[in-house]
Coordinates of C-alpha atoms and ligand atoms in Angstrom, one line a residue:
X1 CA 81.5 138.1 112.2
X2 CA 81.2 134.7 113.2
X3 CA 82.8 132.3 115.9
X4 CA 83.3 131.8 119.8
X5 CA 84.1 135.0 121.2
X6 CA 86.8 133.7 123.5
X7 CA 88.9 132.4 121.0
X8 CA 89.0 135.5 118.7
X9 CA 92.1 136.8 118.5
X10 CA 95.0 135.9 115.5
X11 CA 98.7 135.5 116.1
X12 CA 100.2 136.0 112.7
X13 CA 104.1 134.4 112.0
X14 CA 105.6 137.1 110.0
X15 CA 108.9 135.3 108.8
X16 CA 111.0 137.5 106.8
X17 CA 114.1 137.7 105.8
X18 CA 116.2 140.0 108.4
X19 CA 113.6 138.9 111.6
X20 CA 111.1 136.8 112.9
X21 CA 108.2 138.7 114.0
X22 CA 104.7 137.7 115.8
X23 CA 101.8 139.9 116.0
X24 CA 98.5 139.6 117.7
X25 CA 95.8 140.8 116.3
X26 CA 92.0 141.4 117.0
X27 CA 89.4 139.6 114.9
X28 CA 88.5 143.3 113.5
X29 CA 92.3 143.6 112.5
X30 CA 93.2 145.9 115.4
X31 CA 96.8 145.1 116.4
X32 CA 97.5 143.9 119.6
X33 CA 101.1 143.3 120.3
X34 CA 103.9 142.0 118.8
X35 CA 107.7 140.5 119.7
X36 CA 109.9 140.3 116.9
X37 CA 113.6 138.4 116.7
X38 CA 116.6 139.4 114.6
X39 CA 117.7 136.5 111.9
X40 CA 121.2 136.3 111.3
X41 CA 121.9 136.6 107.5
X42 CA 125.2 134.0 106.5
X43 CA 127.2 135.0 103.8
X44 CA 129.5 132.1 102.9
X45 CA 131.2 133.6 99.6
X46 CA 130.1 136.0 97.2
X47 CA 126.4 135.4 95.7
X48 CA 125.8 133.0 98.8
X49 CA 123.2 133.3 101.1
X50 CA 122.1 131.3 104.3
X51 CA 119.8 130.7 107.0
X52 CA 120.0 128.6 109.8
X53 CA 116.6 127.1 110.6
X54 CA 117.1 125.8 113.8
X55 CA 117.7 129.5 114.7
X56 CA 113.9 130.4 112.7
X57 CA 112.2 127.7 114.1
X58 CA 113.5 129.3 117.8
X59 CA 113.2 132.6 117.6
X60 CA 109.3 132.0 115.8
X61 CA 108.7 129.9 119.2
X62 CA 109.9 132.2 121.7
X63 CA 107.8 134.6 119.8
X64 CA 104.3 132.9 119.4
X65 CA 104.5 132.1 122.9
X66 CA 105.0 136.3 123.8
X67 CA 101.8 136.8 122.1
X68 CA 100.1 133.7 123.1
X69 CA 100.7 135.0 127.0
X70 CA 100.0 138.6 125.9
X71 CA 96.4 137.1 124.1
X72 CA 95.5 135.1 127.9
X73 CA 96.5 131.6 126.6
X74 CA 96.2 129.1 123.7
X75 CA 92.3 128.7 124.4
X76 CA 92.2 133.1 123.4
X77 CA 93.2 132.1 120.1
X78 CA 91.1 131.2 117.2
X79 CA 94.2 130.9 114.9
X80 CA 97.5 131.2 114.0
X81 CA 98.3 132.5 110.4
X82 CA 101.9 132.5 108.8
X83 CA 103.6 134.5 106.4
X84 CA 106.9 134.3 105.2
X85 CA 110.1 134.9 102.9
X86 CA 110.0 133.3 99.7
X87 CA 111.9 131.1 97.8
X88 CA 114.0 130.1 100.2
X89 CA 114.6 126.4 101.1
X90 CA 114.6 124.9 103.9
X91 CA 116.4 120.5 104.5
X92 CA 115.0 118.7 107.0
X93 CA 115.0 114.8 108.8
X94 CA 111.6 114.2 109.0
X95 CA 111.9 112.0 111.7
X96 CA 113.3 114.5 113.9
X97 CA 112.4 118.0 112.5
X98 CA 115.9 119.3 112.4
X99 CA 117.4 120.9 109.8
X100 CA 119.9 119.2 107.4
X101 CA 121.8 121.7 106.0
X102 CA 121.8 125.5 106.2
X103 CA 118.2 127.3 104.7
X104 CA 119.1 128.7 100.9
X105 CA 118.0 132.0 101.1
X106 CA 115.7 133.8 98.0
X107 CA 118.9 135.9 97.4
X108 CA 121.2 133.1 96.8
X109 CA 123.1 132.8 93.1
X110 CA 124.5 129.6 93.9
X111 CA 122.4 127.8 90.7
X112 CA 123.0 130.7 88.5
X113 CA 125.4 128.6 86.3
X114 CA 122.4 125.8 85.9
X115 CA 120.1 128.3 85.1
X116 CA 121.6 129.9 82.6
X117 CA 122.4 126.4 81.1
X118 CA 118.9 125.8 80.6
X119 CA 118.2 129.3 79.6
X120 CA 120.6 128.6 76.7
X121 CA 119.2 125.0 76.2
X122 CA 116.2 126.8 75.1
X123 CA 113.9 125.8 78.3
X124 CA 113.0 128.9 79.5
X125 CA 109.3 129.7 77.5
X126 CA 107.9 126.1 78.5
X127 CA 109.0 126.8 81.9
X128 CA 107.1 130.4 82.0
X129 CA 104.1 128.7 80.4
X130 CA 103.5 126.0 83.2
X131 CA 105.1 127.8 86.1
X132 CA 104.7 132.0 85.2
X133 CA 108.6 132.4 86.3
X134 CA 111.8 133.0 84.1
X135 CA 114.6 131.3 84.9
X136 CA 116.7 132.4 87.4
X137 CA 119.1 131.3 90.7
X138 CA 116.3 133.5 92.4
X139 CA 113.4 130.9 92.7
X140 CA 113.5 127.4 95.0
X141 CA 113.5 124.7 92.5
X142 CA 117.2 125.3 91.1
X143 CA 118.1 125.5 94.6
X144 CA 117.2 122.5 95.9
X145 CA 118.1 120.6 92.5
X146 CA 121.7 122.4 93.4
X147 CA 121.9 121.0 97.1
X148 CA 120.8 117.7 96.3
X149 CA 123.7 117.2 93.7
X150 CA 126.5 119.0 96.2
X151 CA 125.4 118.1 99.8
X152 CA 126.6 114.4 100.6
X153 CA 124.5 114.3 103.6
X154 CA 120.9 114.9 101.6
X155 CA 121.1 111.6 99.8
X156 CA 122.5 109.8 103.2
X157 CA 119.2 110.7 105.0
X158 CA 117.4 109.0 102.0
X159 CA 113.2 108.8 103.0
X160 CA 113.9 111.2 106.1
X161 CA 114.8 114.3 103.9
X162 CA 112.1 116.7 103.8
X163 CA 112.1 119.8 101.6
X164 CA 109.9 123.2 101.9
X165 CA 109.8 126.8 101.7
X166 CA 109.9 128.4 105.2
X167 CA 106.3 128.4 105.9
X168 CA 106.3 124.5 105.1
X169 CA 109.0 123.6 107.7
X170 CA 107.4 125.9 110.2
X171 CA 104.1 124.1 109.9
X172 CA 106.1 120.5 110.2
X173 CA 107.0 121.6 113.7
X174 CA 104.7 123.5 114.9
X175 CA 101.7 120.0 114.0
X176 CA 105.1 117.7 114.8
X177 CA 105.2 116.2 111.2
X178 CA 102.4 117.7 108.5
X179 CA 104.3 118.3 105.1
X180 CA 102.2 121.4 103.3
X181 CA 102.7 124.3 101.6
X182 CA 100.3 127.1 100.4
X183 CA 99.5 127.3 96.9
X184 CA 101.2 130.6 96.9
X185 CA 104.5 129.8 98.2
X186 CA 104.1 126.7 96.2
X187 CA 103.9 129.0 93.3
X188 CA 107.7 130.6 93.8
X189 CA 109.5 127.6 93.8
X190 CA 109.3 127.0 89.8
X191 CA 107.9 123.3 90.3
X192 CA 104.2 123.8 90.5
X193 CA 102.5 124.0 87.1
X194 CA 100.3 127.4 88.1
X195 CA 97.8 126.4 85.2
X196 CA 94.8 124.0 85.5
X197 CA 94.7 121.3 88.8
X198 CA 97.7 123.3 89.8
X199 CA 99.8 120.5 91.4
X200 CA 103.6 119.3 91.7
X201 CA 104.5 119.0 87.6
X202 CA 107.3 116.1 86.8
X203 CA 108.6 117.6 84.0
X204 CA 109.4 121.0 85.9
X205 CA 110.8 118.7 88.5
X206 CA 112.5 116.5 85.7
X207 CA 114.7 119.6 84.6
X208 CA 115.1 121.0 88.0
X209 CA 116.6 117.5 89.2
X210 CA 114.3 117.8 92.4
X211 CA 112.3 114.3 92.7
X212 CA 108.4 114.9 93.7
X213 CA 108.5 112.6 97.2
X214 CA 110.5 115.0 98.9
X215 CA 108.3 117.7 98.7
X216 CA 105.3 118.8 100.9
X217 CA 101.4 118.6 99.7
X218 CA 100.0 121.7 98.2
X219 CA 96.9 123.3 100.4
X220 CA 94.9 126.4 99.8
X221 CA 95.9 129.2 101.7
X222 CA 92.8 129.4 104.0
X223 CA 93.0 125.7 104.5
X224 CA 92.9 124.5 108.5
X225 CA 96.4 122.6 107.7
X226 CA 96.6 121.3 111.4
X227 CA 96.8 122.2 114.9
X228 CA 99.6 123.1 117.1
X229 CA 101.3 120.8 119.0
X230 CA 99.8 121.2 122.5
X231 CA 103.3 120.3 124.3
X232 CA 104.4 123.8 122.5
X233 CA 101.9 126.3 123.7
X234 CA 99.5 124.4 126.1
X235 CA 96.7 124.4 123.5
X236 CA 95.1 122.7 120.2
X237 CA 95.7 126.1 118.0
X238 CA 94.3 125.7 114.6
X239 CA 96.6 126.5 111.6
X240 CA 94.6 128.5 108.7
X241 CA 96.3 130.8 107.1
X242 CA 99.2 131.0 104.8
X243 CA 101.1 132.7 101.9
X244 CA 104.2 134.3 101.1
X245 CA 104.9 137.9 102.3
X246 CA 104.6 139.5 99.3
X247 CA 100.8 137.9 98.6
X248 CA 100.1 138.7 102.5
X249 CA 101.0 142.2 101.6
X250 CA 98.7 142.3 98.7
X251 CA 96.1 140.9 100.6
X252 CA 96.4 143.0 103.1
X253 CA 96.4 146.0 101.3
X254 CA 93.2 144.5 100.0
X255 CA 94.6 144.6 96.6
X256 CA 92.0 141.6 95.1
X257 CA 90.3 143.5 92.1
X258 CA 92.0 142.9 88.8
X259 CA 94.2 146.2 88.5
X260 CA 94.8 146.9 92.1
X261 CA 98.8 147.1 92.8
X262 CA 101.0 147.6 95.5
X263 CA 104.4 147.4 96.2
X264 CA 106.5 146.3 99.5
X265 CA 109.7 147.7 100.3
X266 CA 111.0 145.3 102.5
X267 CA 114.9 143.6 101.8
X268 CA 113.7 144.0 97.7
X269 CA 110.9 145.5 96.5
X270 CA 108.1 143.4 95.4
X271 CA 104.8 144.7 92.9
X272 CA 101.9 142.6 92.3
X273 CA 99.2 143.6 90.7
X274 CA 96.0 141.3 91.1
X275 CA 94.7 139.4 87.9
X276 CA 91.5 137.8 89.2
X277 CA 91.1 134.2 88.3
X278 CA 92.5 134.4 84.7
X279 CA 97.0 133.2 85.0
X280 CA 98.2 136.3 83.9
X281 CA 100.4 136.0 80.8
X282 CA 103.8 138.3 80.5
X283 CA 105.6 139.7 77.4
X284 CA 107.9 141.8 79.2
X285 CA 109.7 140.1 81.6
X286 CA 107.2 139.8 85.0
X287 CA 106.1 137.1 86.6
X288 CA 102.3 135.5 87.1
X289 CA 102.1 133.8 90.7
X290 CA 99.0 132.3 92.4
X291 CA 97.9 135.5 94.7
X292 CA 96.0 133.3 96.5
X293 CA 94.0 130.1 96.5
X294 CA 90.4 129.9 99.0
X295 CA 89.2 126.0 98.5
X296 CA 90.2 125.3 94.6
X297 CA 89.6 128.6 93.5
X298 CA 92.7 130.5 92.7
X299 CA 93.7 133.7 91.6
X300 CA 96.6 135.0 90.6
X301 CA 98.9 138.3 90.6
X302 CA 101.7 139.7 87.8
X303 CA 104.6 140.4 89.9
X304 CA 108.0 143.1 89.3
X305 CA 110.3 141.9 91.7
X306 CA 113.2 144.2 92.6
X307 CA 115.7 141.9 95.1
X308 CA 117.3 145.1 96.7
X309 CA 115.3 148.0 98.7
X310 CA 116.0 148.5 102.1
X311 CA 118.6 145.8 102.3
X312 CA 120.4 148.7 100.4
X313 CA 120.3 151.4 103.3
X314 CA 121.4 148.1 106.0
X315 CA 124.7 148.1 103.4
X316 CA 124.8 152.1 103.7
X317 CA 124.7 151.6 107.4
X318 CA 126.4 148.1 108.2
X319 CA 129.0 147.5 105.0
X320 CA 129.9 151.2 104.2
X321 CA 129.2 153.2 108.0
X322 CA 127.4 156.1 106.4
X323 CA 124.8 156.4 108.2
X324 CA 124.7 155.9 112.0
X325 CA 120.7 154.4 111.4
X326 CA 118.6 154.0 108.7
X327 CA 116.2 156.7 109.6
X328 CA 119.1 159.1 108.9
X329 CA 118.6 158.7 104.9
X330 CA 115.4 160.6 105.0
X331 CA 117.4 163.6 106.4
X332 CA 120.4 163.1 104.1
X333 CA 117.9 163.2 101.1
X334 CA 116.2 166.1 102.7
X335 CA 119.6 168.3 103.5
X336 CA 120.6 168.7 99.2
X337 CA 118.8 170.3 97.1
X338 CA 119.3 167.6 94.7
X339 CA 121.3 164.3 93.6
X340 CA 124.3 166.4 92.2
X341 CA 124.7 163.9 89.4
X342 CA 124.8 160.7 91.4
X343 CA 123.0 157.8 90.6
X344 CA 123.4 154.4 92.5
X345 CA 122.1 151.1 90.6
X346 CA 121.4 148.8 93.4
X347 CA 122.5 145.0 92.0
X348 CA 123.8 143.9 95.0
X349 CA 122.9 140.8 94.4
X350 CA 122.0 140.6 90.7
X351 CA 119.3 142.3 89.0
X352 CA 115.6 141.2 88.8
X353 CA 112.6 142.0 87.1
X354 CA 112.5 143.7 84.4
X355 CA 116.2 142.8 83.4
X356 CA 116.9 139.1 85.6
X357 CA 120.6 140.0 85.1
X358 CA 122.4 137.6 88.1
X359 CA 125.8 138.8 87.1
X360 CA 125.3 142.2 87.3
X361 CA 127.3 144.5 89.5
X362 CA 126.3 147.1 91.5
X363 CA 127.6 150.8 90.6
X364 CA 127.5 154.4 92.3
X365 CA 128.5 157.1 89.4
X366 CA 128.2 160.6 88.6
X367 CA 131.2 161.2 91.5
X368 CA 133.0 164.4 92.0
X369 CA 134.7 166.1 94.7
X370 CA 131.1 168.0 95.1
X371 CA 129.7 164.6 95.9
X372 CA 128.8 164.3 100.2
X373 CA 127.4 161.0 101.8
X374 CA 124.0 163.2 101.6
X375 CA 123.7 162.8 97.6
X376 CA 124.9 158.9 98.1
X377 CA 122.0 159.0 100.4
X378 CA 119.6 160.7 98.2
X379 CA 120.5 158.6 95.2
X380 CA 120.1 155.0 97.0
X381 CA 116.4 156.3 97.9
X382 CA 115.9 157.7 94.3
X383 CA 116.9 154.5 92.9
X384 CA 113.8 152.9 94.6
X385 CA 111.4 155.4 92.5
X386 CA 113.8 154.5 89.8
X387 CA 113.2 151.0 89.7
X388 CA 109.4 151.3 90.7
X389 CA 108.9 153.4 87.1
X390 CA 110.8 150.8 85.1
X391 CA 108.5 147.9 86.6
X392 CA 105.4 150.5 85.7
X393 CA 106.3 150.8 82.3
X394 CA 106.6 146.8 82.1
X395 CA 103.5 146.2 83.6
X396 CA 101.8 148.9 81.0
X397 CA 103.8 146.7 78.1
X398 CA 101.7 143.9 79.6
X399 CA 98.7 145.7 79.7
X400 CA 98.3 146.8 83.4
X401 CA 98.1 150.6 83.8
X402 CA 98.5 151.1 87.8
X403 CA 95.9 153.8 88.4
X404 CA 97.3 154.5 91.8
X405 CA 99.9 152.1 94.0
X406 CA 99.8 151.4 97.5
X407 CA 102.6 150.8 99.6
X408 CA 104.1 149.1 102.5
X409 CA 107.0 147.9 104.1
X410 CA 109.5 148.9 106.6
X411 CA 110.9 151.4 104.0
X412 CA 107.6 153.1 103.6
X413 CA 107.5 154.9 106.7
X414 CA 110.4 157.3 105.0
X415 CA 107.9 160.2 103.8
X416 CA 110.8 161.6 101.4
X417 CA 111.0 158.3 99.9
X418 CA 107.1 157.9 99.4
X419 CA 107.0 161.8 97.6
X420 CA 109.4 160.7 95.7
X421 CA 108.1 157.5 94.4
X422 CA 104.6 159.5 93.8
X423 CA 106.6 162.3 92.0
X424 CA 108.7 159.7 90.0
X425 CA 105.9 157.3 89.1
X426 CA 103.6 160.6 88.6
X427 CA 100.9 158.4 90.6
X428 CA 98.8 158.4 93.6
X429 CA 100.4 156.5 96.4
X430 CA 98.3 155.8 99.3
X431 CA 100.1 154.5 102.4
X432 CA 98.0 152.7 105.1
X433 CA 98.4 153.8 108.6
X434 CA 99.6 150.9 109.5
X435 CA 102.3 149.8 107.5
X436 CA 102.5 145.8 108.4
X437 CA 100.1 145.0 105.7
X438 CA 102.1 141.6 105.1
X439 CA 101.1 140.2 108.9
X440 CA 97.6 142.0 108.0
X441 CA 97.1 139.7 105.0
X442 CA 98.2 136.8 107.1
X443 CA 95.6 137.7 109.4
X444 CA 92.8 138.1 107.0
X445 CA 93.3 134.8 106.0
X446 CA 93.7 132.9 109.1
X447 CA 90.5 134.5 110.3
X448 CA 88.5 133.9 107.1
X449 CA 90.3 129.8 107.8
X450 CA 89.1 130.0 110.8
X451 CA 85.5 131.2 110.1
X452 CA 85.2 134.6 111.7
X453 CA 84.5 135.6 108.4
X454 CA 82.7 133.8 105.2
X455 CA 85.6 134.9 102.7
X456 CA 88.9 136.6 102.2
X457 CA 86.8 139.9 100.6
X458 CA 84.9 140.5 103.6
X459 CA 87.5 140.1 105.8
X460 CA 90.1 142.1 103.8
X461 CA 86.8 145.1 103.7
X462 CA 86.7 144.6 107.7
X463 CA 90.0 144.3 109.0
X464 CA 91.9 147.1 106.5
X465 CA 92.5 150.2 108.4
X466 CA 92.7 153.7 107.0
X467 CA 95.4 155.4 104.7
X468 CA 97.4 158.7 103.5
X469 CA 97.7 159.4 100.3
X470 CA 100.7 161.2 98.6
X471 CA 100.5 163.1 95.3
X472 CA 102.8 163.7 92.5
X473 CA 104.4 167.1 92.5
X474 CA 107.5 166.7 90.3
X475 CA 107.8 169.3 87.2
X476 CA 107.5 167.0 83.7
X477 CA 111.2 168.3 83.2
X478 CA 113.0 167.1 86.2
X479 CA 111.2 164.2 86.5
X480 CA 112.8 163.7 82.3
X481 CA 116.1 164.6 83.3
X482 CA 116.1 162.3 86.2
X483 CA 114.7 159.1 84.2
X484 CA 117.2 159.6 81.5
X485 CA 120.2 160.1 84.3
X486 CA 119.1 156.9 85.6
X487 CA 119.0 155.0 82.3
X488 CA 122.2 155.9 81.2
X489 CA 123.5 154.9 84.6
X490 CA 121.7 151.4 84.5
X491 CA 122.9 151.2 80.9
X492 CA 126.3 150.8 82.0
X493 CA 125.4 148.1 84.6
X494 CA 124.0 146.2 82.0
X495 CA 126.5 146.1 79.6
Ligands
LIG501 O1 110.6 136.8 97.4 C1 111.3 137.3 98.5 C2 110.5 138.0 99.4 O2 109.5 137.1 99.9 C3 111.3 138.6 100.6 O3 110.5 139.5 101.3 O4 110.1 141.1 103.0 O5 112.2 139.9 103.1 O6 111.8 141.6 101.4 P1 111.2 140.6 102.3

């Protein structure tokens, strides 16, 4: 370990998509402290979803400067990494830094009609072969291509409208003006050709309708993008760290190996496995997204995204009432002996990978009088296993056989949940100790931007803590009869 032993510490900016959350951490990965702010989520109309990024950009401020007071000051800090939602898309006046229009969140359908246009225009294999993604309302670049044909006010701010991904307009005001985003966030908005030089590509951006000036200059995600405005936090804080939450994750689960996989269940449910420096190429419906890019070098990850996890048990609590807290699912599971027959297919908002189905509907069947709010319970936990095995047999379609999967997430820390996925996926699942392995990642690569340590490896082999692991115990029978309930149930989602 290198650098002045003052300045040591990390603050990471975890921006997800329910709060904002800062976390200190030690340059050996201990944590430290953290403050965390709720976001609220805007839902317009059906399939719409917003943020308001005035409201980001405050709560992340009033939260670096908690861990900036708890670290001793701005000189205690050797950087500041940030991590972040993906996809969604942030509208800003450059000359000013505020926002332009409300923040269209990765869970937005609004330009699933436009997508499926191109899908049926015949698009969608040149657009996988520069950019790894299918097409679908879920990544940036048919966003912002919608919002610049239906919001007036985007075309009246003509050269002051900015466009990024969170991470991008969070780095515009915390510098006061620089326009960047990390090669992995740059990766999720379906405009960057992943291939090759790996910049901007016009003919993605042609089809998209989204014109190149607008958006922000793609950096590595160890790059030193800046500093900190000193007016904000009384201090010169380097900026060196950056990717989306899900690669953070990865990272931080020191999943870098080619084969090494692990899943986040966070709002959705997110599985990379890491490719090494060879663009992954699916047949069966994943994604290949930069995992991370040190200098020019770039690798890359296969992903299964799942868009509903524990957004799911916030709708059992918040949209039905049945359950006081979220924490009260694991007994639920826990109190029946089984799911009685009920299986819940989670498409609140669409389905993703494998399937990339945004019309579908949600269902809960299997009911009967016999059925209690406990097997409702049980089945939206089951249907996280559930989906987990049908991204595991795509990634063994595509030749990746997960040979164990680690986990993270706020979901993570429901044991029942984590047995279950080990007996469903009849796999190892090793869970760390400490569960925020997405602000780990971040903090891994602000500290190997900032030079405490000579590369990404050897800081992911010296800040990773230590981890349980959870083996499969399900009888080959159950575990049958419960994969075929849930096929027939998803069948009839589908159609
Ligand atoms: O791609 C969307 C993802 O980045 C959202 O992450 O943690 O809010 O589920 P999370």
């Amino acid at each position: 370990m290198r650098g002045n032993a003052l300045a040591e510490k990390i603050i990471v900016i975890d921006e997800g998509t329910t709060s904002t959350r800062t976390m200190l951490f030690g340059a050996d990965g201990i944590p430290l402290g953290s403050a965390q702010r709720e976001i609220r989520q805007h839902y317009p109309g059906p399939g719409l979803v917003e943020h308001d990024a005035a409201e980001i950009w405050e709560a992340t401020l009033a939260c670096t400067r908690e861990m900036i007071t708890q670290a001793g000051g701005a000189d205690h800090v050797a950087a500041i990494g940030i991590t972040n939602q993906r996809e969604t898309v942030v509208f800003w006046d450059r000359t000013t830094g505020e926002p332009l229009a409300p923040a269209i969140v990765w869970q937005d359908r609004r330009s699933a009609a436009d997508c499926a246009a191109l899908k049926e225009a015949g698009h969608e294999r040149a657009v996988q072969a520069k950019s790894g993604l299918l097409l679908d309302p879920y990544f940036s670049g048919s966003k912002i291509g919608w919002a610049l044909k239906n919001w007036p006010q985007l075309h009246e701010a003509n050269d002051r409208l900015a466009v990024g991904t969170v991470e991008s307009y969070l780095v515009f005001r915390l510098t006061g003006g620089v326009h960047v985003s990390d090669a992995s966030n740059a990766s999720r908005t379906q405009l960057m050709d992943i291939n090759g030089a790996g910049g901007w590509d016009a003919d993605l951006c042609a089809l998209l309708g989204v014109p190149t000036p607008l958006l922000p200059e793609i950096t590595g995600c160890t790059t030193r993008v800046g500093t900190t405005d000193p007016a904000l936090f009384g201090g010169a804080i380097p900026i060196c760290g950056m990717a989306g939450d899900q690669q953070a994750a990865t990272i931080g689960q020191a999943c870098l190996s080619p084969g090494q996989t692990k899943a986040t269940f966070g709002t959705g449910a997110f599985i990379l496995s890491a490719s090494g420096t060879v663009r992954p190429v699916s047949n069966h419906r994943l994604l290949a997204t930069v995992l991370v890019q040190e200098g020019d070098v770039r690798s890359y990850a296969l992903e299964g995204s799942v868009f509903v996890a524990g957004s799911l048990i916030k709708w059992l609590r918040d949209g039905l009432g049945l359950l006081a807290n979220a924490g009260e699912s694991e007994g639920l599971a826990r109190s029946v002996a089984d799911n009685g027959g009920v299986y819940l297919v989670p498409a609140l908002t669409g389905l993703g990978a494998p399937h990339w189905r945004p019309d579908a509907l949600a269902a809960i069947s299997g009911l009967s009088f016999a059925t209690t709010k406990a097997h409702v319970a049980r089945a939206a936990l089951e249907a996280q296993a559930y989906q987990a095995q049908d991204l595991k047999s795509a990634f063994a379609a595509d030749g990746v056989d997960w040979a164990e999967l680690r986990i993270d997430g706020g979901m993570a820390a429901n044991d029942w949940m984590v047995q279950d996925l080990a007996d469903v996926l009849n796999l190892t699942v090793e869970r760390p100790d400490f569960v925020e392995s997405t602000a780990l990642g971040a903090a891994m690569l602000a500290a190997t931007g900032a030079g405490l340590y000579p590369d990404l490896a050897s800081a992911a082999a010296s800040m990773r803590g230590t981890a349980t692991r959870f083996t499969p115990a399900l009888e080959p029978e159950k575990r049958k009869t419960r994969l075929a309930g849930w096929q027939s149930a998803l069948a009839k989602v589908l159609g």
